[in-house]
mmCIF file of C-alpha atoms and ligand atoms in Angstrom:
data_model
loop_
_atom_site.group_PDB
_atom_site.id
_atom_site.type_symbol
_atom_site.label_atom_id
_atom_site.label_comp_id
_atom_site.label_asym_id
_atom_site.label_seq_id
_atom_site.Cartn_x
_atom_site.Cartn_y
_atom_site.Cartn_z
ATOM 1 C CA MET A 9 121.717 109.984 152.905
ATOM 2 C CA ILE A 10 123.181 113.223 154.172
ATOM 3 C CA ASN A 11 121.445 114.791 157.163
ATOM 4 C CA ASN A 12 120.943 118.472 158.009
ATOM 5 C CA GLU A 13 123.903 118.637 160.376
ATOM 6 C CA GLU A 14 126.264 117.103 157.840
ATOM 7 C CA LEU A 15 125.106 119.615 155.229
ATOM 8 C CA ILE A 16 125.715 122.453 157.706
ATOM 9 C CA LEU A 17 129.275 121.178 158.282
ATOM 10 C CA LYS A 18 129.789 121.340 154.511
ATOM 11 C CA ALA A 19 128.573 124.959 154.551
ATOM 12 C CA ILE A 20 131.187 125.795 157.199
ATOM 13 C CA GLU A 21 133.804 124.140 155.001
ATOM 14 C CA ALA A 22 132.600 126.267 152.056
ATOM 15 C CA ALA A 23 132.878 129.473 154.103
ATOM 16 C CA LYS A 24 136.629 128.864 154.472
ATOM 17 C CA ASN A 25 137.035 129.933 150.824
ATOM 18 C CA SER A 26 135.025 133.124 151.301
ATOM 19 C CA TYR A 27 136.596 136.106 149.584
ATOM 20 C CA SER A 28 135.310 138.913 151.782
ATOM 21 C CA PRO A 29 138.034 141.524 152.349
ATOM 22 C CA TYR A 30 135.449 144.346 152.513
ATOM 23 C CA SER A 31 132.730 143.072 154.832
ATOM 24 C CA LYS A 32 134.894 140.457 156.559
ATOM 25 C CA PHE A 33 131.679 138.414 156.751
ATOM 26 C CA LYS A 34 132.300 134.852 155.614
ATOM 27 C CA VAL A 35 129.402 132.876 154.173
ATOM 28 C CA GLY A 36 129.296 129.286 152.986
ATOM 29 C CA ALA A 37 126.512 127.340 151.328
ATOM 30 C CA ALA A 38 126.124 123.632 150.616
ATOM 31 C CA LEU A 39 123.522 122.796 147.980
ATOM 32 C CA LEU A 40 122.141 119.249 147.819
ATOM 33 C CA THR A 41 120.987 118.035 144.399
ATOM 34 C CA SER A 42 118.153 115.554 143.854
ATOM 35 C CA ASP A 43 120.762 112.927 143.012
ATOM 36 C CA ASN A 44 122.523 113.570 146.344
ATOM 37 C CA GLU A 45 125.526 115.517 145.108
ATOM 38 C CA ILE A 46 126.707 118.546 147.041
ATOM 39 C CA TYR A 47 127.825 121.823 145.496
ATOM 40 C CA LEU A 48 129.642 124.279 147.741
ATOM 41 C CA GLY A 49 129.626 128.047 147.364
ATOM 42 C CA CYS A 50 131.110 131.014 149.194
ATOM 43 C CA ASN A 51 130.582 134.760 148.965
ATOM 44 C CA ILE A 52 132.932 136.482 146.547
ATOM 45 C CA GLU A 53 133.196 140.225 147.051
ATOM 46 C CA ASN A 54 134.388 142.897 144.675
ATOM 47 C CA ALA A 55 135.958 146.333 145.075
ATOM 48 C CA SER A 56 132.908 147.750 143.314
ATOM 49 C CA TYR A 57 130.795 146.211 146.122
ATOM 50 C CA SER A 58 127.675 145.756 143.970
ATOM 51 C CA LEU A 59 129.285 142.947 141.971
ATOM 52 C CA THR A 60 129.570 140.804 145.077
ATOM 53 C CA ASN A 61 128.173 137.302 144.667
ATOM 54 C CA CYS A 62 126.559 135.635 147.674
ATOM 55 C CA ALA A 63 127.468 132.109 148.752
ATOM 56 C CA GLU A 64 124.054 130.712 147.842
ATOM 57 C CA ARG A 65 124.184 132.058 144.308
ATOM 58 C CA THR A 66 127.756 130.834 143.867
ATOM 59 C CA ALA A 67 126.594 127.318 144.790
ATOM 60 C CA ILE A 68 123.553 127.346 142.538
ATOM 61 C CA PHE A 69 125.401 128.840 139.580
ATOM 62 C CA LYS A 70 128.146 126.232 139.957
ATOM 63 C CA ALA A 71 125.578 123.430 139.998
ATOM 64 C CA VAL A 72 123.465 124.714 137.109
ATOM 65 C CA SER A 73 126.581 125.299 135.019
ATOM 66 C CA GLU A 74 127.492 121.633 135.610
ATOM 67 C CA GLY A 75 124.091 120.492 134.307
ATOM 68 C CA LYS A 76 122.216 120.109 137.616
ATOM 69 C CA LYS A 77 118.741 121.574 137.781
ATOM 70 C CA GLU A 78 116.958 119.695 140.555
ATOM 71 C CA PHE A 79 117.655 120.422 144.172
ATOM 72 C CA LYS A 80 116.479 119.226 147.574
ATOM 73 C CA ALA A 81 118.089 121.542 150.109
ATOM 74 C CA ILE A 82 120.663 124.205 150.883
ATOM 75 C CA ALA A 83 122.542 124.755 154.148
ATOM 76 C CA ILE A 84 123.873 128.234 154.912
ATOM 77 C CA MET A 85 126.402 129.392 157.495
ATOM 78 C CA GLY A 86 127.719 132.934 157.868
ATOM 79 C CA SER A 87 129.856 134.713 160.421
ATOM 80 C CA ALA A 88 131.884 137.855 160.955
ATOM 81 C CA THR A 89 133.919 136.108 163.652
ATOM 82 C CA GLU A 90 134.333 132.560 162.329
ATOM 83 C CA GLU A 91 132.366 131.415 165.367
ATOM 84 C CA PHE A 92 129.129 131.031 163.374
ATOM 85 C CA ASP A 93 127.148 131.853 166.495
ATOM 86 C CA GLU A 94 124.231 133.600 164.732
ATOM 87 C CA TYR A 95 121.933 132.349 162.006
ATOM 88 C CA CYS A 96 122.624 133.760 158.527
ATOM 89 C CA THR A 97 119.473 134.007 156.451
ATOM 90 C CA PRO A 98 119.582 134.219 152.657
ATOM 91 C CA CYS A 99 119.149 137.650 151.098
ATOM 92 C CA GLY A 100 116.185 138.458 148.887
ATOM 93 C CA ALA A 101 118.168 138.175 145.663
ATOM 94 C CA CYS A 102 119.313 134.658 146.566
ATOM 95 C CA ARG A 103 115.783 133.608 147.499
ATOM 96 C CA GLN A 104 114.595 134.726 144.069
ATOM 97 C CA VAL A 105 117.426 132.884 142.300
ATOM 98 C CA LEU A 106 116.667 129.732 144.311
ATOM 99 C CA SER A 107 113.008 130.011 143.300
ATOM 100 C CA GLU A 108 114.023 129.799 139.636
ATOM 101 C CA PHE A 109 115.208 126.212 140.107
ATOM 102 C CA CYS A 110 113.728 124.923 143.354
ATOM 103 C CA GLU A 111 110.259 123.729 144.290
ATOM 104 C CA PRO A 112 108.250 125.501 147.031
ATOM 105 C CA ASN A 113 109.084 122.659 149.450
ATOM 106 C CA PHE A 114 112.862 123.018 148.876
ATOM 107 C CA LYS A 115 114.548 123.059 152.304
ATOM 108 C CA ILE A 116 116.634 125.967 153.583
ATOM 109 C CA ILE A 117 118.690 124.899 156.581
ATOM 110 C CA LEU A 118 120.334 127.481 158.834
ATOM 111 C CA GLY A 119 122.757 126.766 161.626
ATOM 112 C CA ARG A 120 124.519 128.438 164.515
ATOM 113 C CA ILE A 121 127.042 127.241 167.053
ATOM 114 C CA LYS A 122 126.180 128.394 170.537
ATOM 115 C CA GLU A 123 128.251 125.993 172.579
ATOM 116 C CA LYS A 124 131.447 124.371 171.472
ATOM 117 C CA ASN A 125 130.666 121.732 168.862
ATOM 118 C CA LYS A 126 126.913 122.021 169.392
ATOM 119 C CA ILE A 127 125.077 123.054 166.253
ATOM 120 C CA GLU A 128 121.551 124.457 166.504
ATOM 121 C CA LEU A 129 119.462 124.167 163.375
ATOM 122 C CA LYS A 130 116.479 125.954 161.874
ATOM 123 C CA GLU A 131 114.707 124.666 158.813
ATOM 124 C CA TYR A 132 112.411 126.525 156.423
ATOM 125 C CA THR A 133 110.874 125.809 153.070
ATOM 126 C CA LEU A 134 111.545 128.157 150.165
ATOM 127 C CA LYS A 135 107.839 128.986 150.141
ATOM 128 C CA GLU A 136 108.070 130.139 153.757
ATOM 129 C CA LEU A 137 110.986 132.482 153.030
ATOM 130 C CA LEU A 138 109.687 133.682 149.659
ATOM 131 C CA PRO A 139 105.893 133.542 149.574
ATOM 132 C CA GLU A 140 104.055 134.640 146.448
ATOM 133 C CA SER A 141 107.282 134.610 144.469
ATOM 134 C CA PHE A 142 107.477 136.001 140.952
ATOM 135 C CA VAL A 143 107.405 133.351 138.221
ATOM 136 C CA LEU A 144 106.764 133.506 134.487
HETATM 137 N N1 LIG B 27 126.080 137.282 151.938
HETATM 138 C C1 LIG B 27 125.966 136.018 151.447
HETATM 139 O O1 LIG B 27 126.910 135.465 150.882
HETATM 140 N N2 LIG B 27 124.780 135.385 151.612
HETATM 141 C C2 LIG B 27 123.707 135.893 152.272
HETATM 142 O O2 LIG B 27 122.673 135.259 152.339
HETATM 143 C C3 LIG B 27 123.796 137.198 152.921
HETATM 144 C C4 LIG B 27 125.001 138.001 152.572
HETATM 145 C C5 LIG B 27 127.365 137.968 151.813
HETATM 146 C C6 LIG B 27 127.428 139.112 150.855
HETATM 147 C C7 LIG B 27 128.588 139.904 151.401
HETATM 148 O O3 LIG B 27 129.789 139.377 150.879
HETATM 149 C C8 LIG B 27 128.557 139.637 152.884
HETATM 150 O O4 LIG B 27 127.740 138.500 153.062
HETATM 151 C C9 LIG B 27 128.023 140.787 153.716
HETATM 152 O O5 LIG B 27 126.820 141.211 153.236
#
């Protein structure tokens, strides 16, 4: 079983593919499926700005398009400096997209690196970050 720290390391790996020439802010996400597969995603920016896709949505769209629809957790890392020394929280749009596929107790794991090689973690549920979410 993969632990939170291992999933965070996967998110850092995902951020390496970030296409962010405009913001220069690299984000990576590692999405864990119920059957313990991991889908990576990075932010992909666009010259039109508004067509930018966040790392979290890249990961979930990759997974859903491969037939996965049940998820346990996502780890997110973002940084303007590649030091990943501040937590990167998911934007509102990504929270809503996660809520389409994930249960209220789905885990959202954030990380930051304050000292060399020491990862600090924060963990939320989707319900905590998106209470009273819109569903049909
Ligand atoms: N971004 C993400 O990929 N995920 C988030 O949760 C927050 C923001 C991206 C979008 C854009 O490419 C850059 O970070 C700066 O906003």
